[in-house]
């Protein structure tokens, strides 16, 4: 069997190394680097990189033999820049984050309906708060992006008796979705929603998609939850809508610039919750098996799972 050289680029490189060694992959030599400086000396000889997209981006110019990159994250935006090389196979992560993302979304839906933050503030003031709570039963949730994460969220929402709408490039029918909408129907999609959840990737078509027109079409009682990519939301338009009370609130995990700058108005925008890109963490114990399975496919010349199309960006 032909030998392959892998470099693992991650802050958790040592843990990934342990998990991959346990799999006893054939014909594989492994090096690690917690940053580019630690891994640079090994890049010239490696043909496989397993790492976080930001570190892989830095490594690309130094890896002339590279054939395959396995991302540790679902999002691969740093590797989609037009001036970067694309002469290798890029695979992503799917089927892992759906349940965790669904937990995050349902958590914030229930907090909103149960008025958890308001009740806690009243508790601190020793005020007995008898305000009736809401319920998810019968509420309308719209999910932008119907991949594995979006469908996991839809399944969880339906468990709570919610009506589901879905927005995607191509799906006109889906078992987990009561009503599907396609590009060109975005305004109709958001009208009447109680909750809008965005899990779209960052592509030229999705950037700024949630703009002033979309926000203006939403109900004043609607809440936006963005766990996809920050570039999908027009942030100044969102701030304006929240300050005017055009929508009821926003739960934001991702932003145009991360960390969110200290002077950014979203920090103090009314009815906004910021969760600092923590909705779904990449746990090595869940991500390593994806690489291991794909490595077996790689050495037997089978099609790799979760291959990224550089033209589409996902």
mmCIF file of C-alpha atoms in Angstrom:
data_model
loop_
_atom_site.group_PDB
_atom_site.id
_atom_site.type_symbol
_atom_site.label_atom_id
_atom_site.label_comp_id
_atom_site.label_asym_id
_atom_site.label_seq_id
_atom_site.Cartn_x
_atom_site.Cartn_y
_atom_site.Cartn_z
ATOM 1 C CA UNK A 1 0.000 0.000 0.000
ATOM 2 C CA UNK A 2 1.182 3.489 -0.836
ATOM 3 C CA UNK A 3 2.240 5.506 2.210
ATOM 4 C CA UNK A 4 0.576 8.834 3.049
ATOM 5 C CA UNK A 5 1.689 11.658 5.294
ATOM 6 C CA UNK A 6 -0.888 13.505 7.390
ATOM 7 C CA UNK A 7 -0.509 16.678 9.395
ATOM 8 C CA UNK A 8 -3.111 17.576 12.004
ATOM 9 C CA UNK A 9 -3.495 21.332 12.452
ATOM 10 C CA UNK A 10 -5.576 22.236 15.505
ATOM 11 C CA UNK A 11 -5.352 23.475 19.078
ATOM 12 C CA UNK A 12 -6.581 19.965 19.919
ATOM 13 C CA UNK A 13 -3.980 18.260 17.709
ATOM 14 C CA UNK A 14 -2.765 15.941 20.477
ATOM 15 C CA UNK A 15 -6.266 14.636 21.180
ATOM 16 C CA UNK A 16 -6.957 14.118 17.486
ATOM 17 C CA UNK A 17 -3.626 12.300 17.187
ATOM 18 C CA UNK A 18 -4.588 9.900 19.970
ATOM 19 C CA UNK A 19 -7.986 9.168 18.419
ATOM 20 C CA UNK A 20 -6.544 8.553 14.957
ATOM 21 C CA UNK A 21 -3.740 6.348 16.254
ATOM 22 C CA UNK A 22 -6.320 4.169 17.975
ATOM 23 C CA UNK A 23 -7.827 3.474 14.550
ATOM 24 C CA UNK A 24 -4.493 2.026 13.312
ATOM 25 C CA UNK A 25 -4.914 3.426 9.822
ATOM 26 C CA UNK A 26 -2.760 1.642 7.246
ATOM 27 C CA UNK A 27 0.136 3.358 5.513
ATOM 28 C CA UNK A 28 -0.206 6.624 7.417
ATOM 29 C CA UNK A 29 2.515 8.772 8.978
ATOM 30 C CA UNK A 30 1.160 11.492 11.249
ATOM 31 C CA UNK A 31 2.575 14.849 12.329
ATOM 32 C CA UNK A 32 0.869 17.568 14.370
ATOM 33 C CA UNK A 33 0.890 21.306 14.853
ATOM 34 C CA UNK A 34 -1.137 23.490 17.179
ATOM 35 C CA UNK A 35 -0.309 26.408 14.887
ATOM 36 C CA UNK A 36 1.375 26.989 11.542
ATOM 37 C CA UNK A 37 4.844 27.523 13.034
ATOM 38 C CA UNK A 38 4.753 24.131 14.718
ATOM 39 C CA UNK A 39 3.564 22.391 11.571
ATOM 40 C CA UNK A 40 5.448 24.281 8.865
ATOM 41 C CA UNK A 41 8.445 21.915 8.713
ATOM 42 C CA UNK A 42 6.160 18.964 7.906
ATOM 43 C CA UNK A 43 3.972 20.596 5.267
ATOM 44 C CA UNK A 44 6.346 20.100 2.355
ATOM 45 C CA UNK A 45 6.035 16.319 2.584
ATOM 46 C CA UNK A 46 2.359 15.954 3.538
ATOM 47 C CA UNK A 47 -0.360 14.962 1.116
ATOM 48 C CA UNK A 48 -3.229 15.131 3.645
ATOM 49 C CA UNK A 49 -4.196 17.908 6.063
ATOM 50 C CA UNK A 50 -6.770 17.431 8.807
ATOM 51 C CA UNK A 51 -7.419 20.768 10.456
ATOM 52 C CA UNK A 52 -9.407 23.877 11.198
ATOM 53 C CA UNK A 53 -10.087 25.973 8.060
ATOM 54 C CA UNK A 54 -8.212 29.044 9.284
ATOM 55 C CA UNK A 55 -5.017 27.052 9.923
ATOM 56 C CA UNK A 56 -5.406 25.114 6.683
ATOM 57 C CA UNK A 57 -5.690 28.407 4.798
ATOM 58 C CA UNK A 58 -2.317 29.477 6.202
ATOM 59 C CA UNK A 59 -0.806 26.089 5.358
ATOM 60 C CA UNK A 60 -1.877 25.856 1.702
ATOM 61 C CA UNK A 61 1.091 27.753 0.186
ATOM 62 C CA UNK A 62 3.530 25.471 2.032
ATOM 63 C CA UNK A 63 2.042 22.084 1.006
ATOM 64 C CA UNK A 64 2.978 21.418 -2.648
ATOM 65 C CA UNK A 65 2.090 17.700 -2.470
ATOM 66 C CA UNK A 66 -1.355 18.237 -0.971
ATOM 67 C CA UNK A 67 -4.124 16.002 -2.316
ATOM 68 C CA UNK A 68 -6.859 16.119 0.317
ATOM 69 C CA UNK A 69 -7.995 18.391 3.159
ATOM 70 C CA UNK A 70 -10.460 17.200 5.788
ATOM 71 C CA UNK A 71 -11.964 20.193 7.587
ATOM 72 C CA UNK A 72 -12.741 19.900 11.286
ATOM 73 C CA UNK A 73 -15.560 22.409 10.977
ATOM 74 C CA UNK A 74 -18.828 22.474 9.074
ATOM 75 C CA UNK A 75 -18.041 25.934 7.705
ATOM 76 C CA UNK A 76 -15.117 26.257 5.298
ATOM 77 C CA UNK A 77 -15.331 29.967 4.408
ATOM 78 C CA UNK A 78 -11.571 30.652 4.877
ATOM 79 C CA UNK A 79 -10.830 28.131 2.116
ATOM 80 C CA UNK A 80 -13.273 29.624 -0.389
ATOM 81 C CA UNK A 81 -11.383 32.856 -1.106
ATOM 82 C CA UNK A 82 -10.896 33.344 -4.843
ATOM 83 C CA UNK A 83 -7.108 33.754 -4.714
ATOM 84 C CA UNK A 84 -6.508 30.456 -2.888
ATOM 85 C CA UNK A 85 -5.508 27.243 -4.616
ATOM 86 C CA UNK A 86 -8.261 24.712 -5.238
ATOM 87 C CA UNK A 87 -6.255 21.837 -6.690
ATOM 88 C CA UNK A 88 -7.104 19.387 -3.922
ATOM 89 C CA UNK A 89 -10.117 17.504 -2.581
ATOM 90 C CA UNK A 90 -11.852 19.331 0.273
ATOM 91 C CA UNK A 91 -14.227 17.483 2.589
ATOM 92 C CA UNK A 92 -16.324 18.945 5.383
ATOM 93 C CA UNK A 93 -18.293 17.789 8.408
ATOM 94 C CA UNK A 94 -21.939 16.756 8.250
ATOM 95 C CA UNK A 95 -24.280 14.670 10.367
ATOM 96 C CA UNK A 96 -22.578 15.728 13.614
ATOM 97 C CA UNK A 97 -23.830 19.191 14.490
ATOM 98 C CA UNK A 98 -27.541 18.729 13.818
ATOM 99 C CA UNK A 99 -28.599 17.503 17.283
ATOM 100 C CA UNK A 100 -26.417 20.072 19.075
ATOM 101 C CA UNK A 101 -27.716 22.922 16.922
ATOM 102 C CA UNK A 102 -31.279 21.745 17.531
ATOM 103 C CA UNK A 103 -30.610 21.865 21.291
ATOM 104 C CA UNK A 104 -29.346 25.437 20.958
ATOM 105 C CA UNK A 105 -32.324 26.625 18.922
ATOM 106 C CA UNK A 106 -34.961 24.929 21.097
ATOM 107 C CA UNK A 107 -33.227 26.290 24.215
ATOM 108 C CA UNK A 108 -33.631 29.866 23.010
ATOM 109 C CA UNK A 109 -37.159 29.330 21.710
ATOM 110 C CA UNK A 110 -38.231 28.046 25.129
ATOM 111 C CA UNK A 111 -36.390 30.833 26.937
ATOM 112 C CA UNK A 112 -38.277 33.362 24.823
ATOM 113 C CA UNK A 113 -41.683 31.741 25.267
ATOM 114 C CA UNK A 114 -41.145 31.234 29.010
ATOM 115 C CA UNK A 115 -39.738 34.762 29.410
ATOM 116 C CA UNK A 116 -36.780 33.283 31.318
ATOM 117 C CA UNK A 117 -34.536 36.354 31.212
ATOM 118 C CA UNK A 118 -37.345 38.710 32.268
ATOM 119 C CA UNK A 119 -38.296 36.415 35.133
ATOM 120 C CA UNK A 120 -34.688 36.218 36.293
ATOM 121 C CA UNK A 121 -34.383 40.004 36.285
ATOM 122 C CA UNK A 122 -37.591 40.237 38.310
ATOM 123 C CA UNK A 123 -36.223 37.629 40.704
ATOM 124 C CA UNK A 124 -33.184 39.819 41.336
ATOM 125 C CA UNK A 125 -35.579 42.652 42.207
ATOM 126 C CA UNK A 126 -37.663 40.272 44.388
ATOM 127 C CA UNK A 127 -40.684 40.830 42.192
ATOM 128 C CA UNK A 128 -43.287 38.068 41.961
ATOM 129 C CA UNK A 129 -43.821 37.683 38.181
ATOM 130 C CA UNK A 130 -47.187 36.141 37.296
ATOM 131 C CA UNK A 131 -47.019 37.042 33.581
ATOM 132 C CA UNK A 132 -48.416 34.056 31.636
ATOM 133 C CA UNK A 133 -45.808 32.216 29.538
ATOM 134 C CA UNK A 134 -46.152 31.467 25.853
ATOM 135 C CA UNK A 135 -45.897 28.083 24.167
ATOM 136 C CA UNK A 136 -44.192 26.673 21.092
ATOM 137 C CA UNK A 137 -47.310 24.689 20.258
ATOM 138 C CA UNK A 138 -48.736 26.032 16.992
ATOM 139 C CA UNK A 139 -45.999 28.645 16.465
ATOM 140 C CA UNK A 140 -44.490 29.090 12.988
ATOM 141 C CA UNK A 141 -40.764 28.530 12.528
ATOM 142 C CA UNK A 142 -38.927 29.230 9.293
ATOM 143 C CA UNK A 143 -35.606 27.490 8.676
ATOM 144 C CA UNK A 144 -33.203 28.865 6.086
ATOM 145 C CA UNK A 145 -30.995 26.006 4.931
ATOM 146 C CA UNK A 146 -32.301 22.461 4.727
ATOM 147 C CA UNK A 147 -29.142 20.408 5.089
ATOM 148 C CA UNK A 148 -28.604 17.992 7.962
ATOM 149 C CA UNK A 149 -28.552 20.785 10.561
ATOM 150 C CA UNK A 150 -31.692 22.498 9.291
ATOM 151 C CA UNK A 151 -33.611 19.222 9.154
ATOM 152 C CA UNK A 152 -32.532 18.307 12.697
ATOM 153 C CA UNK A 153 -33.884 21.668 13.892
ATOM 154 C CA UNK A 154 -37.107 21.078 11.969
ATOM 155 C CA UNK A 155 -37.546 17.659 13.561
ATOM 156 C CA UNK A 156 -37.083 19.091 17.053
ATOM 157 C CA UNK A 157 -39.510 21.945 16.309
ATOM 158 C CA UNK A 158 -42.191 19.543 15.106
ATOM 159 C CA UNK A 159 -41.795 17.535 18.318
ATOM 160 C CA UNK A 160 -42.959 20.675 20.130
ATOM 161 C CA UNK A 161 -45.933 21.057 17.795
ATOM 162 C CA UNK A 162 -44.550 23.879 15.679
ATOM 163 C CA UNK A 163 -45.441 24.500 12.044
ATOM 164 C CA UNK A 164 -42.295 24.366 9.892
ATOM 165 C CA UNK A 165 -41.359 26.323 6.810
ATOM 166 C CA UNK A 166 -38.146 25.755 4.900
ATOM 167 C CA UNK A 167 -36.109 27.910 2.516
ATOM 168 C CA UNK A 168 -33.396 26.471 0.286
ATOM 169 C CA UNK A 169 -31.955 26.599 -3.209
ATOM 170 C CA UNK A 170 -33.623 23.459 -4.494
ATOM 171 C CA UNK A 171 -35.891 21.596 -2.066
ATOM 172 C CA UNK A 172 -39.540 21.926 -3.035
ATOM 173 C CA UNK A 173 -40.655 19.059 -0.819
ATOM 174 C CA UNK A 174 -39.319 17.658 2.440
ATOM 175 C CA UNK A 175 -40.768 15.284 5.033
ATOM 176 C CA UNK A 176 -39.767 17.420 8.028
ATOM 177 C CA UNK A 177 -41.051 20.658 6.469
ATOM 178 C CA UNK A 178 -44.719 21.607 6.161
ATOM 179 C CA UNK A 179 -44.089 24.175 3.419
ATOM 180 C CA UNK A 180 -40.984 24.752 1.274
ATOM 181 C CA UNK A 181 -39.912 28.016 -0.357
ATOM 182 C CA UNK A 182 -37.344 28.595 -3.093
ATOM 183 C CA UNK A 183 -35.180 31.601 -4.077
ATOM 184 C CA UNK A 184 -37.435 34.403 -5.235
ATOM 185 C CA UNK A 185 -39.954 33.562 -2.487
ATOM 186 C CA UNK A 186 -37.984 34.870 0.483
ATOM 187 C CA UNK A 187 -40.367 37.676 1.439
ATOM 188 C CA UNK A 188 -43.343 35.321 1.315
ATOM 189 C CA UNK A 189 -41.334 32.812 3.374
ATOM 190 C CA UNK A 190 -40.725 35.199 6.300
ATOM 191 C CA UNK A 191 -44.201 36.740 6.415
ATOM 192 C CA UNK A 192 -46.119 35.602 9.483
ATOM 193 C CA UNK A 193 -43.240 33.700 11.077
ATOM 194 C CA UNK A 194 -42.826 33.640 14.842
ATOM 195 C CA UNK A 195 -39.215 32.511 14.544
ATOM 196 C CA UNK A 196 -36.686 32.726 11.710
ATOM 197 C CA UNK A 197 -33.689 30.398 12.066
ATOM 198 C CA UNK A 198 -30.773 30.768 9.664
ATOM 199 C CA UNK A 199 -28.311 27.918 9.085
ATOM 200 C CA UNK A 200 -27.223 28.960 5.598
ATOM 201 C CA UNK A 201 -23.565 28.733 4.522
ATOM 202 C CA UNK A 202 -21.544 31.749 3.438
ATOM 203 C CA UNK A 203 -21.749 31.938 -0.361
ATOM 204 C CA UNK A 204 -22.004 34.860 -2.806
ATOM 205 C CA UNK A 205 -25.745 34.141 -3.092
ATOM 206 C CA UNK A 206 -26.395 34.190 0.666
ATOM 207 C CA UNK A 207 -24.366 37.248 1.700
ATOM 208 C CA UNK A 208 -26.651 40.004 2.966
ATOM 209 C CA UNK A 209 -29.726 37.891 2.187
ATOM 210 C CA UNK A 210 -31.490 38.921 5.395
ATOM 211 C CA UNK A 211 -31.658 42.623 4.615
ATOM 212 C CA UNK A 212 -33.953 45.564 5.346
ATOM 213 C CA UNK A 213 -36.569 44.278 2.894
ATOM 214 C CA UNK A 214 -36.732 40.869 4.552
ATOM 215 C CA UNK A 215 -36.738 42.354 8.052
ATOM 216 C CA UNK A 216 -39.480 44.772 7.049
ATOM 217 C CA UNK A 217 -41.665 41.884 5.891
ATOM 218 C CA UNK A 218 -41.462 40.104 9.243
ATOM 219 C CA UNK A 219 -43.957 40.368 12.071
ATOM 220 C CA UNK A 220 -43.204 42.686 14.994
ATOM 221 C CA UNK A 221 -43.382 39.647 17.282
ATOM 222 C CA UNK A 222 -40.797 37.636 15.298
ATOM 223 C CA UNK A 223 -37.408 36.552 16.635
ATOM 224 C CA UNK A 224 -34.343 35.816 14.474
ATOM 225 C CA UNK A 225 -31.826 33.126 15.414
ATOM 226 C CA UNK A 226 -28.633 32.980 13.334
ATOM 227 C CA UNK A 227 -26.406 29.927 13.769
ATOM 228 C CA UNK A 228 -25.251 29.758 10.140
ATOM 229 C CA UNK A 229 -22.833 32.427 8.970
ATOM 230 C CA UNK A 230 -22.678 36.058 10.042
ATOM 231 C CA UNK A 231 -22.417 37.366 6.480
ATOM 232 C CA UNK A 232 -25.967 36.230 5.705
ATOM 233 C CA UNK A 233 -27.374 39.032 7.875
ATOM 234 C CA UNK A 234 -27.157 42.738 7.025
ATOM 235 C CA UNK A 235 -26.043 43.768 10.528
ATOM 236 C CA UNK A 236 -26.811 47.523 10.278
ATOM 237 C CA UNK A 237 -30.307 46.701 8.993
ATOM 238 C CA UNK A 238 -30.804 44.238 11.861
ATOM 239 C CA UNK A 239 -29.690 46.791 14.461
ATOM 240 C CA UNK A 240 -32.094 49.338 12.957
ATOM 241 C CA UNK A 241 -35.003 46.859 13.007
ATOM 242 C CA UNK A 242 -34.367 45.901 16.631
ATOM 243 C CA UNK A 243 -33.992 49.494 17.798
ATOM 244 C CA UNK A 244 -37.250 50.472 16.104
ATOM 245 C CA UNK A 245 -39.083 47.414 17.434
ATOM 246 C CA UNK A 246 -39.813 46.160 13.910
ATOM 247 C CA UNK A 247 -39.000 42.651 15.180
ATOM 248 C CA UNK A 248 -39.093 41.325 18.749
ATOM 249 C CA UNK A 249 -35.557 40.044 19.168
ATOM 250 C CA UNK A 250 -32.458 38.289 17.879
ATOM 251 C CA UNK A 251 -30.249 35.458 19.082
ATOM 252 C CA UNK A 252 -26.901 35.691 17.307
ATOM 253 C CA UNK A 253 -24.076 33.166 17.404
ATOM 254 C CA UNK A 254 -22.163 34.316 14.303
ATOM 255 C CA UNK A 255 -21.086 37.702 12.974
ATOM 256 C CA UNK A 256 -19.357 39.435 10.070
ATOM 257 C CA UNK A 257 -16.278 39.919 12.246
ATOM 258 C CA UNK A 258 -15.341 37.610 15.113
ATOM 259 C CA UNK A 259 -14.736 38.267 17.913
ATOM 260 C CA UNK A 260 -17.403 40.947 17.684
ATOM 261 C CA UNK A 261 -15.606 44.336 18.049
ATOM 262 C CA UNK A 262 -16.106 46.019 21.414
ATOM 263 C CA UNK A 263 -17.599 49.106 19.749
ATOM 264 C CA UNK A 264 -20.101 47.152 17.659
ATOM 265 C CA UNK A 265 -23.689 48.363 18.252
ATOM 266 C CA UNK A 266 -25.034 44.801 18.571
ATOM 267 C CA UNK A 267 -23.550 44.572 22.071
ATOM 268 C CA UNK A 268 -26.114 47.111 23.277
ATOM 269 C CA UNK A 269 -28.952 46.565 20.809
ATOM 270 C CA UNK A 270 -32.282 45.940 22.571
ATOM 271 C CA UNK A 271 -33.599 42.378 22.852
ATOM 272 C CA UNK A 272 -30.400 40.838 21.479
ATOM 273 C CA UNK A 273 -28.621 37.782 22.854
ATOM 274 C CA UNK A 274 -25.017 37.131 21.770
ATOM 275 C CA UNK A 275 -23.550 33.647 22.235
ATOM 276 C CA UNK A 276 -20.056 34.124 20.748
ATOM 277 C CA UNK A 277 -19.945 31.281 18.195
ATOM 278 C CA UNK A 278 -20.586 28.534 20.752
ATOM 279 C CA UNK A 279 -23.779 26.988 19.348
ATOM 280 C CA UNK A 280 -22.017 23.814 18.193
ATOM 281 C CA UNK A 281 -18.470 23.044 19.268
ATOM 282 C CA UNK A 282 -16.332 20.628 17.225
ATOM 283 C CA UNK A 283 -15.718 17.773 19.664
ATOM 284 C CA UNK A 284 -12.733 15.671 18.509
ATOM 285 C CA UNK A 285 -14.499 12.467 19.547
ATOM 286 C CA UNK A 286 -17.218 13.232 16.978
ATOM 287 C CA UNK A 287 -15.042 14.699 14.215
ATOM 288 C CA UNK A 288 -12.189 12.152 14.160
ATOM 289 C CA UNK A 289 -14.415 9.269 12.972
ATOM 290 C CA UNK A 290 -15.319 11.311 9.878
ATOM 291 C CA UNK A 291 -11.637 11.601 8.971
ATOM 292 C CA UNK A 292 -11.014 7.920 9.727
ATOM 293 C CA UNK A 293 -13.863 6.782 7.480
ATOM 294 C CA UNK A 294 -12.763 9.115 4.694
ATOM 295 C CA UNK A 295 -9.162 7.931 4.982
ATOM 296 C CA UNK A 296 -10.265 4.351 4.315
ATOM 297 C CA UNK A 297 -12.108 5.677 1.269
ATOM 298 C CA UNK A 298 -9.095 7.726 0.190
ATOM 299 C CA UNK A 299 -6.660 4.799 0.170
ATOM 300 C CA UNK A 300 -9.135 2.543 -1.660
ATOM 301 C CA UNK A 301 -9.871 5.294 -4.215
ATOM 302 C CA UNK A 302 -13.555 5.551 -3.278
ATOM 303 C CA UNK A 303 -15.550 8.785 -3.350
ATOM 304 C CA UNK A 304 -15.031 10.751 -0.127
ATOM 305 C CA UNK A 305 -17.988 11.714 2.052
ATOM 306 C CA UNK A 306 -19.048 15.353 2.478
ATOM 307 C CA UNK A 307 -16.999 16.663 -0.439
ATOM 308 C CA UNK A 308 -17.131 20.454 -0.815
ATOM 309 C CA UNK A 309 -17.853 22.041 -4.180
ATOM 310 C CA UNK A 310 -15.526 25.042 -4.504
ATOM 311 C CA UNK A 311 -17.959 26.732 -6.900
ATOM 312 C CA UNK A 312 -20.937 26.458 -4.557
ATOM 313 C CA UNK A 313 -19.012 26.970 -1.313
ATOM 314 C CA UNK A 314 -20.492 23.964 0.489
#
